[in-house]
């Protein structure tokens, strides 16, 4: 099979690395890829958002199967366009991708089918939103309806914070047109986990669970990021909880989407809040999480290409997934200043020293090769130093040994990735 992966982050490096091991693969392309992805695939100079150029490449290179990494092109209809060319694609249609593209639509679907999530209301003007906040009079979360690159969510503990959040999104337009409509929802308490299920339109198969670390600093302090590190499995998602998530959330959602005429194909990523009452949906995404995809692909024993292709072609009943029983953990190294302003083009050395450690693998998220052949940082999140070992604590130790082998003075990372799982075991 000739395969094209769309995207160029740590998630896509993990997917490319896993797919490159498949005996079914004849040639792997990634658009646009990055310096690390170039070790396992041919990178095409095409941006993930450039749907026209991607379709042209699919035609010219006679691609058999396209795997779409990020949500943007899916919401914009890339999967529909590729299917119309009679080429298999992993990722939902534009209509099904609305589960991530419109938080309001997602909440209405969950409410209609009685799937557990926070209480909410949708608003398209600020005064009614503020009146709702005043009457509710407890902590709320204010969310922009549309895609806001992982931002667009403001946790508000007081009335004034909540009013200010409404103004920031609707009047100051902090997230642009994504905030033309907002959702105000109940502030849920519990432990967060990321749950991934492969879906083929009618069936859903659970992948490994994971936990992410959204805040930029140790101890979960500081502003939210796209994710500073992740590990799999997540102790909170034990076998009993996984069954509840499948029965109470994933299967009903897949059934609901099929019933609504927008069957979901690809990976359904449920951000969950778990407490003594069970799991509830925080949000849905229509793609793999990043960095979560990195520890998950590290633990996957089955053929990744076969697995994704089965989901894309409605044959999930034919596959049985196998996992390494060990834990995998990824530490994200980011450019100093991230998630705020940061420098680009700073040199990174010592990657081979990290990769030489047994069980350590460095995925690239934002790198390029400079004119002297050296690796430079080109993004906010730049590397995902991943390791697999017998448990989360050992995987953490190994991953930080990898981090310490890397010489990148302009980068930083959290030093406590995995703390929640490790403190449970103590
Ligand atoms: P989202 O982009 O919807 O995942 O939100 C970003 C982060 O905000 C989540 O990972 C949670 O930590 C937090 N969050 C979102 N919605 C809620 C909620 N209703 N209650 C508590 N925390 C929330
Ligand atoms: N790590 C969270 C996300 O990919 O949205």
Coordinates of C-alpha atoms and ligand atoms in Angstrom, one line a residue:
X1 CA 0.0 0.0 0.0
X2 CA 1.2 3.5 -0.8
X3 CA 0.3 5.7 2.2
X4 CA 0.1 9.5 2.7
X5 CA 0.0 10.9 6.2
X6 CA -1.3 14.5 6.5
X7 CA 0.3 16.6 9.2
X8 CA 3.8 17.4 10.7
X9 CA 3.7 17.1 14.5
X10 CA 4.7 14.6 17.1
X11 CA 1.4 12.7 16.5
X12 CA 2.2 12.3 12.8
X13 CA 5.8 11.2 13.6
X14 CA 4.4 8.5 15.9
X15 CA 1.9 7.4 13.2
X16 CA 4.6 7.4 10.5
X17 CA 7.0 5.4 12.8
X18 CA 4.3 2.8 13.6
X19 CA 3.1 2.6 9.9
X20 CA 6.6 2.3 8.6
X21 CA 7.0 -1.0 10.4
X22 CA 4.1 -2.6 8.5
X23 CA 4.9 -5.3 5.9
X24 CA 1.9 -4.1 3.9
X25 CA 3.6 -0.7 3.3
X26 CA 5.3 -0.1 -0.1
X27 CA 5.9 3.7 0.2
X28 CA 5.2 6.3 2.9
X29 CA 4.7 10.0 2.3
X30 CA 4.0 12.7 4.9
X31 CA 2.8 16.2 4.1
X32 CA 4.5 18.3 5.3
X33 CA 6.3 16.1 7.9
X34 CA 9.4 17.3 9.8
X35 CA 13.1 16.5 10.2
X36 CA 12.4 13.4 12.3
X37 CA 9.6 12.1 10.1
X38 CA 12.1 12.3 7.2
X39 CA 13.9 9.3 8.7
X40 CA 10.9 7.0 8.1
X41 CA 9.1 8.7 5.2
X42 CA 9.4 11.0 2.2
X43 CA 8.2 14.5 3.2
X44 CA 6.2 16.5 0.7
X45 CA 6.3 20.3 0.8
X46 CA 2.5 20.6 1.2
X47 CA 0.8 22.1 4.2
X48 CA -1.9 20.0 6.0
X49 CA -4.5 22.8 5.4
X50 CA -3.8 22.8 1.6
X51 CA -6.6 20.5 0.6
X52 CA -6.2 21.1 -3.1
X53 CA -2.5 20.3 -3.1
X54 CA -3.1 17.2 -1.0
X55 CA -5.7 15.9 -3.4
X56 CA -3.4 16.5 -6.3
X57 CA -0.6 14.6 -4.6
X58 CA -2.9 11.7 -3.9
X59 CA -3.8 11.5 -7.6
X60 CA -0.2 12.1 -9.0
X61 CA 1.5 9.7 -6.5
X62 CA -1.3 7.1 -6.9
X63 CA -1.8 6.9 -3.1
X64 CA -3.9 4.0 -1.9
X65 CA -4.6 5.2 1.7
X66 CA -4.6 8.6 3.4
X67 CA -4.3 9.1 7.2
X68 CA -5.3 12.5 8.3
X69 CA -3.6 13.7 11.6
X70 CA -5.0 17.1 12.6
X71 CA -8.6 18.3 12.9
X72 CA -8.4 21.4 10.7
X73 CA -8.4 19.7 7.3
X74 CA -11.0 17.2 8.5
X75 CA -13.4 19.9 9.5
X76 CA -12.7 21.5 6.1
X77 CA -13.8 18.4 4.3
X78 CA -10.5 16.7 3.3
X79 CA -11.8 13.2 4.0
X80 CA -14.9 13.8 1.8
X81 CA -12.7 15.0 -1.1
X82 CA -10.4 11.9 -0.9
X83 CA -13.3 9.5 -0.7
X84 CA -14.8 11.2 -3.8
X85 CA -11.5 10.2 -5.5
X86 CA -12.2 6.5 -4.5
X87 CA -9.2 6.4 -2.2
X88 CA -9.5 5.1 1.4
X89 CA -9.1 7.7 4.1
X90 CA -8.7 7.4 7.9
X91 CA -10.6 10.4 9.4
X92 CA -14.2 11.5 9.5
X93 CA -16.3 13.4 7.0
X94 CA -16.7 17.2 7.5
X95 CA -20.2 16.5 8.9
X96 CA -18.9 14.0 11.4
X97 CA -15.9 16.1 12.3
X98 CA -18.4 18.7 13.6
X99 CA -18.2 16.6 16.8
X100 CA -15.0 18.6 17.4
X101 CA -15.7 21.5 15.1
X102 CA -18.8 22.7 17.0
X103 CA -18.9 22.2 20.7
X104 CA -22.6 23.3 20.7
X105 CA -23.5 20.7 18.1
X106 CA -21.6 18.1 20.1
X107 CA -23.4 19.0 23.4
X108 CA -26.8 18.9 21.6
X109 CA -26.1 15.5 20.3
X110 CA -25.1 14.2 23.8
X111 CA -28.2 15.8 25.3
X112 CA -30.5 14.3 22.7
X113 CA -29.1 10.8 23.3
X114 CA -28.7 11.1 27.1
X115 CA -24.9 10.6 27.0
X116 CA -23.3 11.9 30.3
X117 CA -21.6 15.3 30.1
X118 CA -21.7 18.6 31.9
X119 CA -25.0 20.6 32.0
X120 CA -24.8 23.4 29.5
X121 CA -26.6 26.1 27.5
X122 CA -25.7 27.8 24.1
X123 CA -25.7 31.5 23.6
X124 CA -25.2 33.8 20.6
X125 CA -25.2 37.1 22.5
X126 CA -23.4 38.1 25.7
X127 CA -26.3 39.5 27.9
X128 CA -28.3 36.3 27.9
X129 CA -25.1 34.4 28.7
X130 CA -24.4 36.7 31.7
X131 CA -27.9 36.4 33.0
X132 CA -27.6 32.6 32.9
X133 CA -24.3 32.8 34.8
X134 CA -25.9 35.1 37.4
X135 CA -28.8 32.8 38.0
X136 CA -26.7 29.6 38.1
X137 CA -24.3 31.3 40.5
X138 CA -21.7 28.5 40.7
X139 CA -18.4 28.0 38.9
X140 CA -18.8 27.6 35.1
X141 CA -16.7 27.0 32.1
X142 CA -17.1 29.3 29.1
X143 CA -16.2 27.9 25.7
X144 CA -16.0 29.3 22.2
X145 CA -18.1 27.1 19.9
X146 CA -15.6 26.7 17.1
X147 CA -12.1 25.4 16.6
X148 CA -9.6 27.5 18.6
X149 CA -6.4 25.5 18.5
X150 CA -6.9 23.9 21.9
X151 CA -7.6 27.3 23.5
X152 CA -11.1 28.8 23.6
X153 CA -12.0 27.3 27.0
X154 CA -12.0 29.6 30.1
X155 CA -12.5 28.1 33.5
X156 CA -14.2 30.6 35.8
X157 CA -14.4 30.3 39.6
X158 CA -16.3 33.5 40.3
X159 CA -19.1 35.5 38.7
X160 CA -16.8 38.2 37.6
X161 CA -14.3 35.8 36.0
X162 CA -17.2 34.3 34.1
X163 CA -18.5 37.6 32.9
X164 CA -15.0 38.6 31.8
X165 CA -14.7 35.3 29.9
X166 CA -17.9 36.0 28.0
X167 CA -16.6 39.5 27.0
X168 CA -13.2 38.1 26.1
X169 CA -14.8 35.6 23.7
X170 CA -17.8 37.5 22.3
X171 CA -16.8 41.1 22.4
X172 CA -13.0 41.2 22.3
X173 CA -13.2 38.2 19.9
X174 CA -10.1 36.6 21.4
X175 CA -10.7 33.4 19.4
X176 CA -12.1 35.2 16.3
X177 CA -15.2 33.8 14.7
X178 CA -14.9 30.6 16.7
X179 CA -16.5 32.7 19.5
X180 CA -19.5 34.0 17.6
X181 CA -21.4 31.4 19.7
X182 CA -20.5 30.2 23.2
X183 CA -21.3 27.4 25.5
X184 CA -21.6 27.8 29.2
X185 CA -21.3 24.7 31.2
X186 CA -21.1 23.3 34.6
X187 CA -17.6 23.1 36.1
X188 CA -17.0 19.4 36.6
X189 CA -14.7 17.9 39.3
X190 CA -12.7 14.7 39.0
X191 CA -9.8 13.1 37.3
X192 CA -9.2 13.7 33.6
X193 CA -8.3 11.0 31.1
X194 CA -8.1 10.7 27.3
X195 CA -9.9 7.8 25.8
X196 CA -9.4 6.7 22.2
X197 CA -11.7 4.5 20.1
X198 CA -11.2 3.4 16.5
X199 CA -14.5 3.7 14.6
X200 CA -15.6 2.4 11.2
X201 CA -19.0 4.1 11.0
X202 CA -20.9 1.4 12.8
X203 CA -18.4 -0.3 15.2
X204 CA -16.0 1.1 17.8
X205 CA -13.0 -0.7 19.3
X206 CA -11.2 0.8 22.3
X207 CA -7.6 1.8 21.9
X208 CA -5.3 2.2 25.0
X209 CA -6.2 5.0 27.4
X210 CA -3.8 7.8 28.2
X211 CA -3.3 10.8 30.4
X212 CA -2.0 14.2 29.3
X213 CA -0.6 17.2 31.2
X214 CA -2.2 20.3 29.9
X215 CA -0.5 23.0 32.1
X216 CA 2.9 24.3 31.1
X217 CA 4.6 24.0 34.6
X218 CA 5.3 21.3 37.1
X219 CA 2.5 20.5 39.5
X220 CA -0.1 21.5 36.9
X221 CA 0.5 25.2 37.2
X222 CA 0.5 27.9 34.6
X223 CA -1.4 28.4 31.3
X224 CA -2.9 25.5 29.3
X225 CA -0.9 24.1 26.4
X226 CA -1.6 21.5 23.7
X227 CA -0.1 19.0 26.1
X228 CA 3.3 18.8 27.8
X229 CA 3.5 15.0 28.2
X230 CA 1.4 11.9 28.3
X231 CA 1.5 8.3 29.3
X232 CA -0.4 5.1 28.7
X233 CA -2.0 3.1 30.2
X234 CA -3.9 5.5 32.5
X235 CA -4.5 3.8 35.8
X236 CA -7.9 5.6 36.2
X237 CA -9.1 3.8 33.0
X238 CA -8.9 0.2 34.3
X239 CA -10.8 -2.6 32.6
X240 CA -14.0 -1.9 34.5
X241 CA -13.9 1.9 33.7
X242 CA -13.0 1.1 30.0
X243 CA -16.1 -1.0 29.8
X244 CA -18.3 1.8 31.3
X245 CA -16.8 4.3 28.9
X246 CA -17.5 2.1 25.9
X247 CA -21.1 1.2 27.1
X248 CA -22.1 4.6 28.4
X249 CA -20.2 7.0 26.1
X250 CA -18.5 5.7 23.0
X251 CA -21.0 3.1 21.6
X252 CA -24.0 5.4 22.2
X253 CA -22.2 8.2 20.5
X254 CA -21.3 6.1 17.5
X255 CA -24.9 4.8 17.3
X256 CA -26.2 8.4 17.6
X257 CA -24.0 9.7 14.8
X258 CA -25.0 6.9 12.5
X259 CA -28.7 7.6 13.3
X260 CA -28.2 11.3 12.6
X261 CA -26.8 10.4 9.1
X262 CA -23.2 11.4 10.0
X263 CA -21.5 8.1 10.7
X264 CA -18.1 8.5 12.4
X265 CA -15.0 6.9 10.8
X266 CA -11.5 7.4 12.2
X267 CA -10.5 7.8 15.8
X268 CA -12.9 9.3 18.3
X269 CA -11.0 10.9 21.2
X270 CA -13.1 11.5 24.3
X271 CA -11.7 13.9 26.9
X272 CA -13.3 12.5 30.1
X273 CA -13.9 13.7 33.6
X274 CA -14.0 10.7 35.9
X275 CA -15.3 10.7 39.5
X276 CA -17.3 8.5 41.8
X277 CA -20.4 9.0 39.6
X278 CA -18.6 7.5 36.6
X279 CA -17.2 9.0 33.4
X280 CA -18.6 12.1 31.7
X281 CA -17.6 13.8 28.4
X282 CA -15.6 17.0 28.6
X283 CA -15.1 17.2 24.9
X284 CA -14.8 15.1 21.8
X285 CA -12.0 15.3 19.2
X286 CA -12.1 13.7 15.7
X287 CA -8.4 12.8 15.7
X288 CA -5.6 11.4 17.8
X289 CA -4.4 13.5 20.7
X290 CA -1.0 14.9 20.7
X291 CA 1.1 14.0 22.7
X292 CA -1.2 11.0 23.6
X293 CA -0.7 9.4 20.2
X294 CA 3.1 9.0 21.0
X295 CA 2.8 6.7 24.0
X296 CA -0.1 4.9 22.4
X297 CA 1.8 4.1 19.2
X298 CA 4.8 3.1 21.3
X299 CA 2.7 0.5 23.1
X300 CA 0.9 -0.8 20.0
X301 CA 2.0 -4.3 19.0
X302 CA -0.4 -4.9 16.2
X303 CA 0.2 -3.6 12.6
X304 CA -0.8 0.1 12.7
X305 CA -1.4 0.3 9.0
X306 CA -3.8 -2.7 9.0
X307 CA -5.6 -1.3 12.0
X308 CA -6.2 2.2 10.6
X309 CA -7.1 0.8 7.1
X310 CA -9.7 -1.6 8.7
X311 CA -11.3 1.4 10.4
X312 CA -11.3 3.4 7.2
X313 CA -12.9 0.6 5.1
X314 CA -15.6 -0.6 7.5
X315 CA -13.8 -3.8 8.6
X316 CA -13.1 -3.3 12.3
X317 CA -14.7 -6.7 13.0
X318 CA -11.7 -8.3 11.3
X319 CA -9.0 -7.0 13.6
X320 CA -7.9 -7.8 17.2
X321 CA -5.5 -5.3 18.7
X322 CA -2.4 -6.4 20.7
X323 CA -0.6 -4.1 23.1
X324 CA 2.7 -4.2 24.9
X325 CA 1.9 -4.7 28.6
X326 CA 4.6 -2.2 29.5
X327 CA 3.9 1.5 30.1
X328 CA 4.9 4.2 27.7
X329 CA 5.6 7.8 28.6
X330 CA 6.3 10.9 26.5
X331 CA 7.9 14.1 27.8
X332 CA 7.4 17.1 25.5
X333 CA 10.3 19.4 25.1
X334 CA 9.1 22.9 24.1
X335 CA 10.8 26.2 23.1
X336 CA 11.4 28.5 26.1
X337 CA 8.5 30.9 26.2
X338 CA 5.8 28.4 24.9
X339 CA 2.8 28.7 25.1
X340 CA 3.6 32.4 24.7
X341 CA 6.2 33.9 22.4
X342 CA 9.3 31.8 21.7
X343 CA 12.3 31.8 19.4
X344 CA 12.5 29.7 16.2
X345 CA 15.6 28.3 14.6
X346 CA 17.5 27.4 17.7
X347 CA 19.9 24.4 17.4
X348 CA 19.2 21.0 18.9
X349 CA 22.1 18.5 19.5
X350 CA 22.5 15.1 21.0
X351 CA 19.3 13.5 19.6
X352 CA 21.3 10.4 18.7
X353 CA 22.5 10.0 22.3
X354 CA 18.9 10.0 23.4
X355 CA 17.8 7.5 20.8
X356 CA 20.7 5.3 21.7
X357 CA 19.2 4.6 25.1
X358 CA 17.5 1.3 25.1
X359 CA 13.7 1.8 25.0
X360 CA 13.9 5.5 24.3
X361 CA 12.6 7.0 21.0
X362 CA 12.5 10.7 20.3
X363 CA 9.5 11.8 18.1
X364 CA 9.8 15.2 16.4
X365 CA 7.0 17.7 16.7
X366 CA 8.5 20.9 15.3
X367 CA 11.9 20.5 13.7
X368 CA 13.7 21.1 10.4
X369 CA 17.2 20.6 9.1
X370 CA 19.3 23.8 8.6
X371 CA 21.7 24.5 5.8
X372 CA 24.6 22.8 7.7
X373 CA 22.6 19.6 8.2
X374 CA 21.9 20.3 11.9
X375 CA 18.5 20.0 13.5
X376 CA 16.7 23.2 14.5
X377 CA 13.5 24.0 16.4
X378 CA 10.6 25.4 14.3
X379 CA 7.7 25.3 16.6
X380 CA 6.4 25.7 20.2
X381 CA 6.3 22.0 21.0
X382 CA 9.4 20.6 19.4
X383 CA 10.2 17.0 20.6
X384 CA 8.4 14.2 22.3
X385 CA 11.0 12.1 24.2
X386 CA 9.2 8.7 24.6
X387 CA 10.2 5.6 26.6
X388 CA 8.7 2.2 27.3
X389 CA 9.4 0.3 30.5
X390 CA 7.8 -2.1 33.0
X391 CA 5.7 0.6 34.7
X392 CA 5.0 4.4 34.5
X393 CA 7.8 5.2 37.1
X394 CA 10.5 3.3 35.1
X395 CA 9.3 4.8 31.8
X396 CA 9.5 8.2 33.4
X397 CA 13.0 7.6 34.5
X398 CA 14.0 6.4 31.1
X399 CA 12.3 9.3 29.3
X400 CA 14.1 11.9 31.4
X401 CA 17.4 10.1 30.8
X402 CA 16.6 10.7 27.1
X403 CA 15.8 14.4 27.8
X404 CA 19.1 14.8 29.7
X405 CA 21.0 13.4 26.7
X406 CA 19.6 16.2 24.5
X407 CA 21.6 19.4 24.2
X408 CA 19.0 22.2 23.5
X409 CA 19.7 25.3 25.7
X410 CA 16.6 27.0 24.3
X411 CA 14.2 24.3 25.2
X412 CA 12.5 23.2 28.4
X413 CA 10.2 20.5 29.7
X414 CA 8.1 19.6 32.8
X415 CA 10.0 17.3 35.2
X416 CA 6.9 15.6 36.6
X417 CA 5.2 13.9 33.7
X418 CA 3.4 10.8 35.0
X419 CA 3.1 12.1 38.6
X420 CA -0.6 11.1 39.0
X421 CA 0.0 7.5 38.0
X422 CA 3.2 7.3 40.0
X423 CA 1.7 8.8 43.2
X424 CA -1.1 6.1 43.0
X425 CA 1.5 3.4 43.0
X426 CA 3.4 4.8 46.0
Ligands
LIG1 P1 -11.4 21.3 26.2 O1 -10.6 22.1 25.2 O2 -12.9 21.4 26.1 O3 -10.8 19.9 26.5 O4 -11.0 22.1 27.6 C1 -9.7 22.3 28.0 C2 -9.6 21.9 29.4 O5 -10.5 22.6 30.2 C3 -9.9 20.4 29.7 O6 -8.9 19.6 29.5 C4 -10.3 20.5 31.2 O7 -9.2 20.5 32.0 C5 -11.0 21.9 31.3 N1 -12.4 21.8 31.2 C6 -13.2 21.9 30.1 N2 -14.5 21.8 30.3 C7 -14.6 21.6 31.7 C8 -15.7 21.4 32.6 N3 -17.0 21.4 32.1 N4 -15.4 21.2 33.9 C9 -14.1 21.2 34.3 N5 -13.1 21.4 33.5 C10 -13.3 21.6 32.2
LIG2 N1 -3.4 16.6 24.0 C1 -4.7 17.0 23.8 C2 -5.1 17.2 22.4 O1 -4.5 16.7 21.5 O2 -6.1 17.8 22.1

